[in-house]
Coordinates of N, CA and C in Angstrom, one line a residue:
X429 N -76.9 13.2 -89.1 CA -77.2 12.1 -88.2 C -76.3 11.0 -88.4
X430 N -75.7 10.7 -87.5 CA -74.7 9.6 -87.5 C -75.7 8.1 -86.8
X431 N -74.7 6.8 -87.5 CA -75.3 5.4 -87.3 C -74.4 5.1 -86.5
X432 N -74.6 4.6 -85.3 CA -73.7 3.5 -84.7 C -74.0 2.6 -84.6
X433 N -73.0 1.2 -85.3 CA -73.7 -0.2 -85.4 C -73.1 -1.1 -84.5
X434 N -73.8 -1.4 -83.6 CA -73.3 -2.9 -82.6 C -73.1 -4.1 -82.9
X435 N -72.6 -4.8 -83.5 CA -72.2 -5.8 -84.4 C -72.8 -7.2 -83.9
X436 N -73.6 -7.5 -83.8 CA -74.2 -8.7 -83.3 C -73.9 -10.0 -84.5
X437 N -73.1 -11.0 -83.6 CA -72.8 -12.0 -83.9 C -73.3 -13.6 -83.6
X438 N -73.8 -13.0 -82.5 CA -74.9 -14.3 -81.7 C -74.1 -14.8 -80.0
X439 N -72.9 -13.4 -79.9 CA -72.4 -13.4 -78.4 C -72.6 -12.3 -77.6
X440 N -72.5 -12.4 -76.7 CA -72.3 -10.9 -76.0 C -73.6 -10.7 -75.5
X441 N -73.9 -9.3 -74.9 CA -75.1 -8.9 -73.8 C -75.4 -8.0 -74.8
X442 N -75.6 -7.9 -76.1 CA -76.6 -6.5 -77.1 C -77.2 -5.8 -76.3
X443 N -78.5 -6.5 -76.0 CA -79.5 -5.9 -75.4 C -79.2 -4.3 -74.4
X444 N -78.1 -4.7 -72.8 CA -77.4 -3.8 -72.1 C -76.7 -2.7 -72.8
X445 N -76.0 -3.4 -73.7 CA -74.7 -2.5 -74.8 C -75.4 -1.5 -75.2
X446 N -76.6 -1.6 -76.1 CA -77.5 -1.3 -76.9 C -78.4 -0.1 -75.9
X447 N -78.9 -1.0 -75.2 CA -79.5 0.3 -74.2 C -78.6 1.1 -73.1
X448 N -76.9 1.1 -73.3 CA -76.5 2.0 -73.0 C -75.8 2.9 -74.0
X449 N -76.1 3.0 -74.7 CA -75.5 3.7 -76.0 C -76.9 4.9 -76.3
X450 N -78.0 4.2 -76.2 CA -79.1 5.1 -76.2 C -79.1 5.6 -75.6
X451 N -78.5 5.9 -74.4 CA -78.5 6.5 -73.1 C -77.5 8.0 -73.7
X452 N -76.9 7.5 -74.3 CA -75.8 8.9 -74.7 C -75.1 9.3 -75.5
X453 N -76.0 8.7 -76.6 CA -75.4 9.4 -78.2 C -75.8 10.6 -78.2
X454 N -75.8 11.3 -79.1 CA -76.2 12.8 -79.6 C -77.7 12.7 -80.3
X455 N -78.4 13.6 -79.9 CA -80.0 13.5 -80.2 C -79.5 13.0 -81.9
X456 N -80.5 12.3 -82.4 CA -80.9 12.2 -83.6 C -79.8 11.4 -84.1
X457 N -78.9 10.9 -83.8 CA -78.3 9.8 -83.9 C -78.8 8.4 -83.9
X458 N -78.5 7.2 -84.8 CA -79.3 5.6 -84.1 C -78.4 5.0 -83.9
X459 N -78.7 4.5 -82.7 CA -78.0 2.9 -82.7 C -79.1 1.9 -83.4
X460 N -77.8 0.8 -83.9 CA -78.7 -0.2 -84.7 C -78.0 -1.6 -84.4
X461 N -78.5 -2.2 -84.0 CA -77.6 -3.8 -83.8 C -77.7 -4.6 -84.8
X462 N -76.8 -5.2 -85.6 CA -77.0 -6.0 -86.8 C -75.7 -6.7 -87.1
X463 N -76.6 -7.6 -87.5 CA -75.5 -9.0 -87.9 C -75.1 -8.9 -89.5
X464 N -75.7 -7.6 -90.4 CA -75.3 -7.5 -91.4 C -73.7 -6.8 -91.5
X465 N -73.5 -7.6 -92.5 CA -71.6 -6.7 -92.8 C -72.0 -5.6 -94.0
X466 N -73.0 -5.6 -94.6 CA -73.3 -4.1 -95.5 C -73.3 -3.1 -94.5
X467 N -74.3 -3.9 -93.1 CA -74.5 -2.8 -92.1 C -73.6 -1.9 -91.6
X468 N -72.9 -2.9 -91.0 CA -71.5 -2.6 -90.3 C -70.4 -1.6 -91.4
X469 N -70.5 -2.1 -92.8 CA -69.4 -1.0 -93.6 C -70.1 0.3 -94.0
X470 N -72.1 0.2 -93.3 CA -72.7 1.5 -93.4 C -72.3 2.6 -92.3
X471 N -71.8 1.6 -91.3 CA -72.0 3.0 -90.1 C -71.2 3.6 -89.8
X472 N -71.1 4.7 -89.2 CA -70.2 5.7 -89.1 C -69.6 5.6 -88.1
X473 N -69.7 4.3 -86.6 CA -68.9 4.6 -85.7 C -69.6 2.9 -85.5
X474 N -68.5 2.4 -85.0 CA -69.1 0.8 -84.9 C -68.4 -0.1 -83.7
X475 N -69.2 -0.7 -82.7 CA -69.1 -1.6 -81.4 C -69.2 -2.9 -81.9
X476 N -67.9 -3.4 -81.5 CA -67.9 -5.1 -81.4 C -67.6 -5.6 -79.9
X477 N -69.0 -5.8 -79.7 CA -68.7 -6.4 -78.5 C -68.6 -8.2 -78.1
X478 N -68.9 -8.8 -77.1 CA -69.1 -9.9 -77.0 C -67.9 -10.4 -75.5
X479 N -68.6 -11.7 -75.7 CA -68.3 -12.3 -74.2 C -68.5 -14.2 -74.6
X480 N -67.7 -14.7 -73.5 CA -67.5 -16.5 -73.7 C -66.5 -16.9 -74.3
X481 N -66.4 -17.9 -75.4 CA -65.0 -18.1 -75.5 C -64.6 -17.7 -76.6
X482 N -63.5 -17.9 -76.9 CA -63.1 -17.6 -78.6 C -63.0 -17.9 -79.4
X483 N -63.1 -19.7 -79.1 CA -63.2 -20.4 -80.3 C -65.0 -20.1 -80.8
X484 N -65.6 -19.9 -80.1 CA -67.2 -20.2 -80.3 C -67.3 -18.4 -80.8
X485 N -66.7 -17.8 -79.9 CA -66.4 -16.2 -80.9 C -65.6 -16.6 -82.5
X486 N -64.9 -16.4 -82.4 CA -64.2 -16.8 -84.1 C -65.2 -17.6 -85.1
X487 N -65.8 -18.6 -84.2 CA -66.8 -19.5 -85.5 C -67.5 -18.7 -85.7
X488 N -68.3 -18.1 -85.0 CA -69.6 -16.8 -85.2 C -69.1 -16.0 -86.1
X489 N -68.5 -15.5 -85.9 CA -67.9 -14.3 -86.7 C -67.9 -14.7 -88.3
X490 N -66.6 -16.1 -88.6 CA -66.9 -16.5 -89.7 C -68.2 -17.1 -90.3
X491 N -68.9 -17.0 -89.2 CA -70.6 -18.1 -90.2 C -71.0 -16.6 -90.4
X492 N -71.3 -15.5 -89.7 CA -72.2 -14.6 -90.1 C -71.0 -13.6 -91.0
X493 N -69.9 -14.2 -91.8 CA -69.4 -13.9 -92.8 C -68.9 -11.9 -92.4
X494 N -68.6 -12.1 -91.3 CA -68.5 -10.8 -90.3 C -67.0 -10.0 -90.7
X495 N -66.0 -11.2 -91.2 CA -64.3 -10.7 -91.1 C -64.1 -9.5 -91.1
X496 N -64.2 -10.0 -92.9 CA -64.0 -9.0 -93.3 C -64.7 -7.2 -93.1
X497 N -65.8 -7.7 -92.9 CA -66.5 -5.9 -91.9 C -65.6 -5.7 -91.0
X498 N -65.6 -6.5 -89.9 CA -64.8 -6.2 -88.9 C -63.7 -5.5 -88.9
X499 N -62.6 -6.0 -89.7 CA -61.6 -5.1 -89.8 C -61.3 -4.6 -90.8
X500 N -62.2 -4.0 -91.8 CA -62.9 -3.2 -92.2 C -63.1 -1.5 -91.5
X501 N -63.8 -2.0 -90.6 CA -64.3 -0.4 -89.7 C -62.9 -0.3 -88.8
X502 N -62.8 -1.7 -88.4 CA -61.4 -1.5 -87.6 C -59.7 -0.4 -88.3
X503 N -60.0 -0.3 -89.5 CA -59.1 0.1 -90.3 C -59.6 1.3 -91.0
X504 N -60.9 2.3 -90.7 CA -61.5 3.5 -91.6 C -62.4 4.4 -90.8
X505 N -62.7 3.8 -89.3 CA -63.7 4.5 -88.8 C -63.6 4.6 -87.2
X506 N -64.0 5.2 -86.3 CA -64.5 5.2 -84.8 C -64.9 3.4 -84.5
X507 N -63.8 3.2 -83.9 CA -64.2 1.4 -83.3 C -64.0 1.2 -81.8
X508 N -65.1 0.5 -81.4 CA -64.6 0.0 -79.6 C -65.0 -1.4 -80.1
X509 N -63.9 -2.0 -79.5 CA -64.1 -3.6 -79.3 C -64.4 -3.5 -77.7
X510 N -65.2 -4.4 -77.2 CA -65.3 -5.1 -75.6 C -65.3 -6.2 -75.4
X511 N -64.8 -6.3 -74.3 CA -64.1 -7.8 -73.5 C -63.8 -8.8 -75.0
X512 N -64.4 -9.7 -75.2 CA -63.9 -10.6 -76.2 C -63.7 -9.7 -77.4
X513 N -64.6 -8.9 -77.7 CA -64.5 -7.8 -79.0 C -62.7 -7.2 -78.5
X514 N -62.4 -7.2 -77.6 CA -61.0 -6.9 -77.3 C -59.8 -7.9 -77.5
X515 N -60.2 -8.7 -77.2 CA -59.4 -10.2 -77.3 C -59.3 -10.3 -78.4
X516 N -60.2 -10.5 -79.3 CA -60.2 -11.4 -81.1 C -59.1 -10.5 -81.7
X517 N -59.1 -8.8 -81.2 CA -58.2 -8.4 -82.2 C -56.9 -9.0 -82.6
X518 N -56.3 -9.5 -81.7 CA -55.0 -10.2 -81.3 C -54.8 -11.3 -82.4
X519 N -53.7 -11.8 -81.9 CA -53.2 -13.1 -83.0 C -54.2 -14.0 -83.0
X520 N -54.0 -14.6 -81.5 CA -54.0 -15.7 -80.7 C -54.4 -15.8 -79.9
X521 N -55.3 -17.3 -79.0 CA -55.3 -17.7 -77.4 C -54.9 -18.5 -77.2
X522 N -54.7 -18.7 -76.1 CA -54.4 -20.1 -75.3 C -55.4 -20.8 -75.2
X523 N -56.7 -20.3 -75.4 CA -57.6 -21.4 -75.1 C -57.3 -22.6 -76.0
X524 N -57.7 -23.5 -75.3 CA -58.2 -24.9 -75.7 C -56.4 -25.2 -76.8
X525 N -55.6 -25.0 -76.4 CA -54.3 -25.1 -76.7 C -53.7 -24.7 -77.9
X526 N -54.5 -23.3 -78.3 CA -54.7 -22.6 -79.4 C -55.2 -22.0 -80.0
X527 N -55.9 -21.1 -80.3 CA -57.2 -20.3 -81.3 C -56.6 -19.4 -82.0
X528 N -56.8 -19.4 -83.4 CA -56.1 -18.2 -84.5 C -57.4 -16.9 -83.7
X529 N -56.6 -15.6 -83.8 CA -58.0 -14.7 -84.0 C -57.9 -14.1 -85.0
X530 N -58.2 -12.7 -84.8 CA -58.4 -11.9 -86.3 C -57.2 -11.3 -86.7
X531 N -55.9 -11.2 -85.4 CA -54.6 -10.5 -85.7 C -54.8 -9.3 -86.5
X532 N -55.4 -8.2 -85.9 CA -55.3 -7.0 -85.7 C -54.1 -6.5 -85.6
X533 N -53.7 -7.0 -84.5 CA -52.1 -6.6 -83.3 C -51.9 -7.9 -83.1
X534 N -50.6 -7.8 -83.4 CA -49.9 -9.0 -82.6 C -49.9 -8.9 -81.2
X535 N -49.9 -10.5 -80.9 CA -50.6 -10.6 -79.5 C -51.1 -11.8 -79.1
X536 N -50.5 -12.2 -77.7 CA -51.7 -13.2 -77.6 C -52.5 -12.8 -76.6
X537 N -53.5 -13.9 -76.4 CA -54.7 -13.7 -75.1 C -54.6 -14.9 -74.6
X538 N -54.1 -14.6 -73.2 CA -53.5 -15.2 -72.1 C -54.8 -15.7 -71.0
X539 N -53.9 -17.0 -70.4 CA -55.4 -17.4 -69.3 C -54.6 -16.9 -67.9
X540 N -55.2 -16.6 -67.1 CA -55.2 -16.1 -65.6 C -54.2 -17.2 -65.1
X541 N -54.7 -18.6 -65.3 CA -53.9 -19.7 -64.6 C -55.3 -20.0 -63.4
X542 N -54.6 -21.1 -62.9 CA -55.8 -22.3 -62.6 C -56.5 -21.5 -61.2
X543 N -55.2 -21.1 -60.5 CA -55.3 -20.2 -58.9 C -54.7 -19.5 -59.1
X544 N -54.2 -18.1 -59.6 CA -53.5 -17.1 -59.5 C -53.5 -16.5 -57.8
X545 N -52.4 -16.3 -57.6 CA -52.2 -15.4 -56.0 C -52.5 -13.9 -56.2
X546 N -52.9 -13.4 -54.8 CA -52.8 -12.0 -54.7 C -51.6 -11.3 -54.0
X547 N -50.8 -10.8 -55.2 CA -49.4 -10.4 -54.9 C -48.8 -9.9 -53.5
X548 N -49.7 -9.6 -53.0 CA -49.9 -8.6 -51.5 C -49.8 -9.3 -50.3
X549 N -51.2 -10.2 -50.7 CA -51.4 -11.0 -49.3 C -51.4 -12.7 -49.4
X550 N -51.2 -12.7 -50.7 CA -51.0 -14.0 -50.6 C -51.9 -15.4 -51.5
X551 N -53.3 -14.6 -50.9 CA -54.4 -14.9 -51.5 C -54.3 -15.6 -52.4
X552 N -55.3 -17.0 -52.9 CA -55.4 -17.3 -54.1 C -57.0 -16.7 -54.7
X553 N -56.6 -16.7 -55.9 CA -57.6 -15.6 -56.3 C -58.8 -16.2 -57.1
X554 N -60.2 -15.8 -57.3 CA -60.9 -17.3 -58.0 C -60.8 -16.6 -59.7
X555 N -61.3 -17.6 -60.4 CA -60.7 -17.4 -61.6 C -62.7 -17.9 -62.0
X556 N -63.2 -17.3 -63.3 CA -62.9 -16.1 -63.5 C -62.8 -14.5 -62.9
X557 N -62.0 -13.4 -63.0 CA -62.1 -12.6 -62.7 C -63.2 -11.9 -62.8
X558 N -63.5 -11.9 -62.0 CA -65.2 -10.8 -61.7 C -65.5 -10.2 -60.8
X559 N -65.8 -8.9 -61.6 CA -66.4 -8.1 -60.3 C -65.3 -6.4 -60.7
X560 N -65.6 -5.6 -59.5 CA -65.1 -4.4 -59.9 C -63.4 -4.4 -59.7
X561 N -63.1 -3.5 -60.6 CA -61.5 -3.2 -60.4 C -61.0 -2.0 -60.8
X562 N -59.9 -1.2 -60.0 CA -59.5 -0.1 -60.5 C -58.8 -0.2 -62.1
X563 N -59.3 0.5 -63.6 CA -58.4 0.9 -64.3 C -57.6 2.0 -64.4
X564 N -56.1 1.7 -64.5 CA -55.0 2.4 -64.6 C -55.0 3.4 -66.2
X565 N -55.0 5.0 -66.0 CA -55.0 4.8 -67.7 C -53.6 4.9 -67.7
X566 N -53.3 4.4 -68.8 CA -51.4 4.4 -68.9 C -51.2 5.4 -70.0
X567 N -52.1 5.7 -70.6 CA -51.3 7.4 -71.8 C -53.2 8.1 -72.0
X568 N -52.8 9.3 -71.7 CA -54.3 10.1 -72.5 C -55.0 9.6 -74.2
X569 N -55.7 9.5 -73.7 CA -57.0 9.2 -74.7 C -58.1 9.9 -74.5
X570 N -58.5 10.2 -76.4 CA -59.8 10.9 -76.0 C -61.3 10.2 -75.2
X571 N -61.0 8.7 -75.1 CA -61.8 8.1 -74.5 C -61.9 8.4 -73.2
X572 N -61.0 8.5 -72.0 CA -60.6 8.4 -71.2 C -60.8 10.2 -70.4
X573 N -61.8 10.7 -71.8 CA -62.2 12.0 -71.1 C -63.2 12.4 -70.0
X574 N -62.4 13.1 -68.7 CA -64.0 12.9 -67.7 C -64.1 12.0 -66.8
X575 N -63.0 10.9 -66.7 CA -63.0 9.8 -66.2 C -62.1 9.6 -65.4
X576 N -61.5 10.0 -63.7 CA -60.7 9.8 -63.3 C -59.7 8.5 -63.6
X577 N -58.6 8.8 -63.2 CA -57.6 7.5 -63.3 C -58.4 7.0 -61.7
X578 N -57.5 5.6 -61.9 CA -58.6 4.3 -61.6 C -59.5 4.6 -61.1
X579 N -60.4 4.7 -62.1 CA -62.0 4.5 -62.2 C -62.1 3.7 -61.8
X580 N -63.2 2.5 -61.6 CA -63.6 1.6 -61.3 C -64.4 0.7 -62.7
X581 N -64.3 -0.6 -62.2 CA -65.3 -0.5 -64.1 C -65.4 -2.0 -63.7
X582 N -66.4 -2.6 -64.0 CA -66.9 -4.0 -63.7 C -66.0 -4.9 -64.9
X583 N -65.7 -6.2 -64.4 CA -64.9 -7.0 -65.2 C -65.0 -8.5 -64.9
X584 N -65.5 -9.5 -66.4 CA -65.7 -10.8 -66.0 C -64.8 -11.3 -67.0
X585 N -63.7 -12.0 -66.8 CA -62.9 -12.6 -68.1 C -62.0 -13.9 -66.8
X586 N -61.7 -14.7 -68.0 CA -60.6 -15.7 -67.7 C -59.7 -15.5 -68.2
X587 N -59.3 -15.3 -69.4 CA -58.4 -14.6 -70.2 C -58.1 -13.3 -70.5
X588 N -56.6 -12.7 -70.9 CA -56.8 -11.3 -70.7 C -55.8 -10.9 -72.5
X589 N -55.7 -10.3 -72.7 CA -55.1 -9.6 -74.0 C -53.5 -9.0 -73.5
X590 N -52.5 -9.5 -74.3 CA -51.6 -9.4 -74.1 C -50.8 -9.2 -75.4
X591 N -50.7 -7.7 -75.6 CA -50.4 -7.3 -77.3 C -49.0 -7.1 -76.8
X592 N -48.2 -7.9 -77.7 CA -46.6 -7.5 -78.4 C -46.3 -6.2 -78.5
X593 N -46.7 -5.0 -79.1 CA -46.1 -3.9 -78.5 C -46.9 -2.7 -77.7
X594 N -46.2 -2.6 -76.3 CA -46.3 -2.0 -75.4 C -47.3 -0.9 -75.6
X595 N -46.5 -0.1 -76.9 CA -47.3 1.1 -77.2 C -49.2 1.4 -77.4
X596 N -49.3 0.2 -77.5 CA -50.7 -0.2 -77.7 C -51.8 -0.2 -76.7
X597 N -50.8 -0.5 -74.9 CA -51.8 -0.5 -74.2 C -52.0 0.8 -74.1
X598 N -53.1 1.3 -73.4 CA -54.3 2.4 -72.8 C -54.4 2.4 -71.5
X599 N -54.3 1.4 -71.0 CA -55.2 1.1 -69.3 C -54.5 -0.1 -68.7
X600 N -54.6 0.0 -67.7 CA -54.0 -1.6 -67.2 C -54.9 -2.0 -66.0
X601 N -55.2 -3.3 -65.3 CA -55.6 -3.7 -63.9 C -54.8 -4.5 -63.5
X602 N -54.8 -4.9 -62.2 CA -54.1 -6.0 -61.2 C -55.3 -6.9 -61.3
X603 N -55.0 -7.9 -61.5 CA -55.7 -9.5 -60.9 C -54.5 -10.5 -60.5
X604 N -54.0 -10.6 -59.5 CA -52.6 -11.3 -59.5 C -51.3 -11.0 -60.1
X605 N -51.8 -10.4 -61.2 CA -50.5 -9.5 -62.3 C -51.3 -8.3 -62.7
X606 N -50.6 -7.6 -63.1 CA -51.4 -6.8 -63.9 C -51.1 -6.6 -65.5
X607 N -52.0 -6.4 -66.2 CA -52.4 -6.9 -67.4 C -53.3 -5.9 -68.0
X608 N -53.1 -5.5 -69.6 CA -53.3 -5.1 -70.3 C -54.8 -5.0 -70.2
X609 N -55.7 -3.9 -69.6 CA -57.1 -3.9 -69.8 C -57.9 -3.0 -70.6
X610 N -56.8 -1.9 -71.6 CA -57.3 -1.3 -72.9 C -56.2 -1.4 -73.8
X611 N -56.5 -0.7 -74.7 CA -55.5 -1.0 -76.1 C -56.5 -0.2 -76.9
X612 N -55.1 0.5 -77.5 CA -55.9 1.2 -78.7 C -54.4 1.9 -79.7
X613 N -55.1 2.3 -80.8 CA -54.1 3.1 -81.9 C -55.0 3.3 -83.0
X614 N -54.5 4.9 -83.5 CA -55.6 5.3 -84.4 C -57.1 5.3 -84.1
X615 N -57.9 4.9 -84.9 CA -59.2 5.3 -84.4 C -59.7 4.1 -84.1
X616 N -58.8 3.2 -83.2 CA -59.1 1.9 -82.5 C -59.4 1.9 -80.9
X617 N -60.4 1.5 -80.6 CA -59.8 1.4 -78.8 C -60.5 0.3 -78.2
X618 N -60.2 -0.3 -77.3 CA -60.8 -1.5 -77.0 C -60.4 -1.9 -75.3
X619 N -61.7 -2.3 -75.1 CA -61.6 -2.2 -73.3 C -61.5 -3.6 -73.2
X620 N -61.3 -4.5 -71.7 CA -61.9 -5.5 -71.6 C -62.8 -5.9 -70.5
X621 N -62.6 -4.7 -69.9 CA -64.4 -4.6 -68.6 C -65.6 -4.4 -69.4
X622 N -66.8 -4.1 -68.4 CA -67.7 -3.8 -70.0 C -68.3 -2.5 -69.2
X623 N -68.0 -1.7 -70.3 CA -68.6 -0.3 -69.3 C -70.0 -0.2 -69.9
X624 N -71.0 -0.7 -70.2 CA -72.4 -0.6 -70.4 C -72.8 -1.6 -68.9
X625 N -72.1 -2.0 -67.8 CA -72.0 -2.4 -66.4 C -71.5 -1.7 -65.5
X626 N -70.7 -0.5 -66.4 CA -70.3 0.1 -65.0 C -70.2 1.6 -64.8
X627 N -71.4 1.7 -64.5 CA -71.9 3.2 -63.9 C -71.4 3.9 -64.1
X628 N -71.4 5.4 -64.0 CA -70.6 6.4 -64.3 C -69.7 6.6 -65.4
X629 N -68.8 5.8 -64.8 CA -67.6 5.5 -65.7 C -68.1 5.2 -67.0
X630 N -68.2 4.1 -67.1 CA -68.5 3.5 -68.5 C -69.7 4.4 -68.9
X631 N -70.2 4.8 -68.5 CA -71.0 5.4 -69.4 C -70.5 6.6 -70.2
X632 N -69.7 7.1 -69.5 CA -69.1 8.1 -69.4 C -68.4 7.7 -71.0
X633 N -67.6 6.6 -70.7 CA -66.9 6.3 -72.1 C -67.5 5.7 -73.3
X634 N -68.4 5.1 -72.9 CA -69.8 5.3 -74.1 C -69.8 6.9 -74.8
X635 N -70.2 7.5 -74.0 CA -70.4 9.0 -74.3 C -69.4 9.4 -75.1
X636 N -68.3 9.5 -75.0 CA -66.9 10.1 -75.1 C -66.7 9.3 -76.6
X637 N -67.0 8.0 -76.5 CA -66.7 7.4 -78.1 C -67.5 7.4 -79.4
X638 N -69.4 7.9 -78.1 CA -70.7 8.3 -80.0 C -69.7 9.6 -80.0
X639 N -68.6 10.6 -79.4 CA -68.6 11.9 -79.7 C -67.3 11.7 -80.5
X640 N -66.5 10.8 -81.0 CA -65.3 10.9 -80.9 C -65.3 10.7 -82.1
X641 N -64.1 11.7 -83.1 CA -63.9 11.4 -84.4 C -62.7 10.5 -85.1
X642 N -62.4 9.7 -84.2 CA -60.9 8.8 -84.4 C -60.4 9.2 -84.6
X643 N -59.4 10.5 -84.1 CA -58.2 10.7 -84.0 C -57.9 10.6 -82.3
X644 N -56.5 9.8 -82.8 CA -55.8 9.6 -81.0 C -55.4 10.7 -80.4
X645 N -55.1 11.0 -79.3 CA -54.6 12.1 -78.3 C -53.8 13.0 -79.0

C-alpha cells in the first residue's frame, strides 16, 4: 500500500486535488493531505500543489517549516508540483520586483505583461490567463501516457515558469507567446494548468503519476 501526500501549506484548492486523486490511485492506496514535513518525507509519491502569489506561497511554506520536505521528495521520490507548486521550483519571480523561490532549476517566473496581444489576430489578451488551452507535449513522458498531444487542460495564472535549460520543458501553450507549461527531469514533473479541473485529461495524468515509479522516459 502506497501513501500519497498533498502537501498542504494553507494555498491552493486541496479539497478538488484531493478528491481527484481518490478518484484514481490503485485500490488500497491513501491519499493524505498534510502540512506535516515528517508527513511528506513518509510518503511514497508526493503533490505540491497551490495557487496565488509567491511571495504569500514562499512565506507559507517557510512558517509551516515545509523547505526542507519539499525538496526533499523533490530529490528521492514520485513528485508533481501544480501551477504555483510549478513556479516555486524556479530561482525566481518578477513578482512585486522580485521573489527568491526554492531554485530547484534555474529559472525565472515571468509575468504575461499588462495586455499581451494574440499573435494571429491581433487581439489584446485579458490577463490573468484562464480558461482552456491546448498543451503541446514537447518530449515523451511517462506522464503524458494516454493523453493525446494538445489535450486541452484548464489554466488560471498571471505568471508563467521560465526555466534556463530548455531540456527541462515537457509541454508548452500559446497565451500571446508560448511558454513553458510542464517541466520535468528525473522523478520530477510539474504542470502549470491544474488537471484535477480538467476532465479527461487531467485525470488521466493523475492516474499515470499514483502509477508512476520516477523513472523518466
Amino acid at each position: 500500500m502506497a501513501v500519497l501526500a498533498v502537501i498542504d501549506y494553507g494555498m491552493g484548492n486541496l479539497r478538488s486535488v484531493a478528491n481527484a486523486l481518490l478518484r484514481v490511485v490503485p485500490a488500497g492506496d491513501r491519499v493524505v493531505v498534510t502540512s506535516s514535513p515528517e508527513a511528506v518525507r513518509a510518503a511514497d509519491r508526493v503533490v505540491f500543489p497551490g495557487q496565488g502569489a509567491a511571495r504569500d506561497c514562499m512565506r507559507e511554506i517557510v512558517g509551516h517549516g515545509l523547505v526542507d520536505a519539499v525538496l526533499e521528495a523533490a530529490a528521492n521520490r514520485p513528485f508533481i508540483g501544480i501551477c504555483m507548486g510549478m513556479q516555486v521550483l524556479l530561482e525566481n519571480s518578477e513578482e512585486n520586483g522580485g521573489i527568491p523561490l526554492l531554485g530547484l532549476y534555474p529559472g525565472t517566473v515571468r509575468y504575461f505583461g499588462v495586455s499581451p496581444r494574440d499573435p494571429h489576430g491581433g487581439e489584446r489578451l485579458k490577463i490573468p490567463h484562464m480558461g482552456w488551452n491546448e498543451l503541446q507535449q514537447s518530449r515523451p513522458h511517462p506522464l503524458w501516457q494516454g493523453i493525446p498531444d494538445r489535450a486541452r487542460f484548464y489554466f488560471v495564472h498571471s505568471y508563467y515558469a521560465a526555466p534556463a535549460d530548455a531540456r527541462l520543458v515537457t509541454g508548452t501553450a500559446g497565451y500571446g507567446i508560448d511558454f513553458c507549461a510542464a517541466l520535468g527531469r528525473d522523478n520530477v514533473f510539474a504542470i502549470q494548468c491544474h488537471p484535477e479541473k480538467s476532465d479527461r485529461a487531467g485525470l488521466q495524468l493523475l492516474h499515470n503519476f499514483a502509477r508512476w515509479d520516477g523513472e523518466p522516459a
